[in-house]
């Protein structure tokens, strides 16, 4: 599949006056040319194919938002190249604006004093949408995101979750092939998060929209993303699918067993370590690199009258934390 976003050796540096402590520090800074340079993005390279839904991850200060701003054309890189749908974002700004949609967390593109419907009407006019297409898309998005109850409410009176749903519609009304989502579920309740996840999954699978998602919510990643790109301090740490990431960094897995007519206090297995054991429930840990899950399951179920059993999948947040720790201590 052809790449729709190509990034090569992308670097962004910010410089500011180097203010030294002491009396009259502010005055001295007016007469010195000394600058302090911070490298927010440090020579990263990756490609994203058309129709992918990518998780773009990293801790606070990793360079995620800076990278997204270069992809959208808001910032110009210090060095390196970016092409989005064959265009250089900061050079071909007008055409790039028609190619992308963007939702930046707590920042809205809606008109504060206007009803939500009127904001959508302005976006329709800005992008020259015909009336029939506009009605069809707005109707579809209204149903998918449940906008009926508040579409005629001024934006200033909407809850955060309602406004975020409105921002998603505003970003997708003119059907851009690429959508950037920067922390779209931050601060939202469970219902609002669910609506937004459903919407993102729908436009990706049905419309083939390429989605780049930055988030700290690992549930967003596990439920939506097929592949992830992880950066830290501006450096690319990992690019690949989630299962490969887990396989690389998960060294143990837990298995929980239950029994109703047997005391599991003395449960044991040559293939697993017992973490906790009580009359009705026990948790064991094994290394999937040396022992397969079916082997542990067969051993336990063949020797004990187990009524229920579950294998706990690795926590993605723990996996990524381990990746960060390995990089910083290594």
mmCIF file of N, CA, C and O in Angstrom, residues 43 127 144 166 186 225 252 321 324:
data_model
loop_
_atom_site.group_PDB
_atom_site.id
_atom_site.type_symbol
_atom_site.label_atom_id
_atom_site.label_comp_id
_atom_site.label_asym_id
_atom_site.label_seq_id
_atom_site.Cartn_x
_atom_site.Cartn_y
_atom_site.Cartn_z
ATOM 1 N N UNK A 43 15.525 13.944 14.659
ATOM 2 C CA UNK A 43 15.868 13.108 13.516
ATOM 3 C C UNK A 43 15.036 11.855 13.349
ATOM 4 O O UNK A 43 15.549 10.801 12.981
ATOM 5 N N UNK A 127 -15.454 25.224 3.013
ATOM 6 C CA UNK A 127 -14.918 24.167 2.149
ATOM 7 C C UNK A 127 -15.755 23.936 0.897
ATOM 8 O O UNK A 127 -15.507 22.987 0.148
ATOM 9 N N UNK A 144 -24.297 8.865 14.576
ATOM 10 C CA UNK A 144 -23.184 8.077 15.100
ATOM 11 C C UNK A 144 -22.682 8.618 16.434
ATOM 12 O O UNK A 144 -22.346 7.845 17.342
ATOM 13 N N UNK A 166 -18.493 17.454 18.831
ATOM 14 C CA UNK A 166 -18.687 18.481 17.816
ATOM 15 C C UNK A 166 -17.418 18.767 17.029
ATOM 16 O O UNK A 166 -17.450 18.947 15.805
ATOM 17 N N UNK A 186 -9.061 13.094 26.456
ATOM 18 C CA UNK A 186 -8.560 13.548 27.758
ATOM 19 C C UNK A 186 -9.677 14.245 28.534
ATOM 20 O O UNK A 186 -10.384 15.097 28.017
ATOM 21 N N UNK A 225 -5.928 0.965 17.698
ATOM 22 C CA UNK A 225 -4.723 1.021 16.857
ATOM 23 C C UNK A 225 -4.205 -0.358 16.472
ATOM 24 O O UNK A 225 -4.155 -1.271 17.305
ATOM 25 N N UNK A 252 6.824 -12.127 31.461
ATOM 26 C CA UNK A 252 5.996 -13.017 32.271
ATOM 27 C C UNK A 252 4.525 -12.803 31.949
ATOM 28 O O UNK A 252 4.138 -11.751 31.405
ATOM 29 N N UNK A 321 5.989 1.591 29.661
ATOM 30 C CA UNK A 321 6.809 2.110 30.757
ATOM 31 C C UNK A 321 8.160 1.404 30.802
ATOM 32 O O UNK A 321 9.205 2.018 31.028
ATOM 33 N N UNK A 324 10.365 2.829 28.046
ATOM 34 C CA UNK A 324 10.928 4.110 28.429
ATOM 35 C C UNK A 324 12.089 3.926 29.412
ATOM 36 O O UNK A 324 13.146 4.548 29.288
#
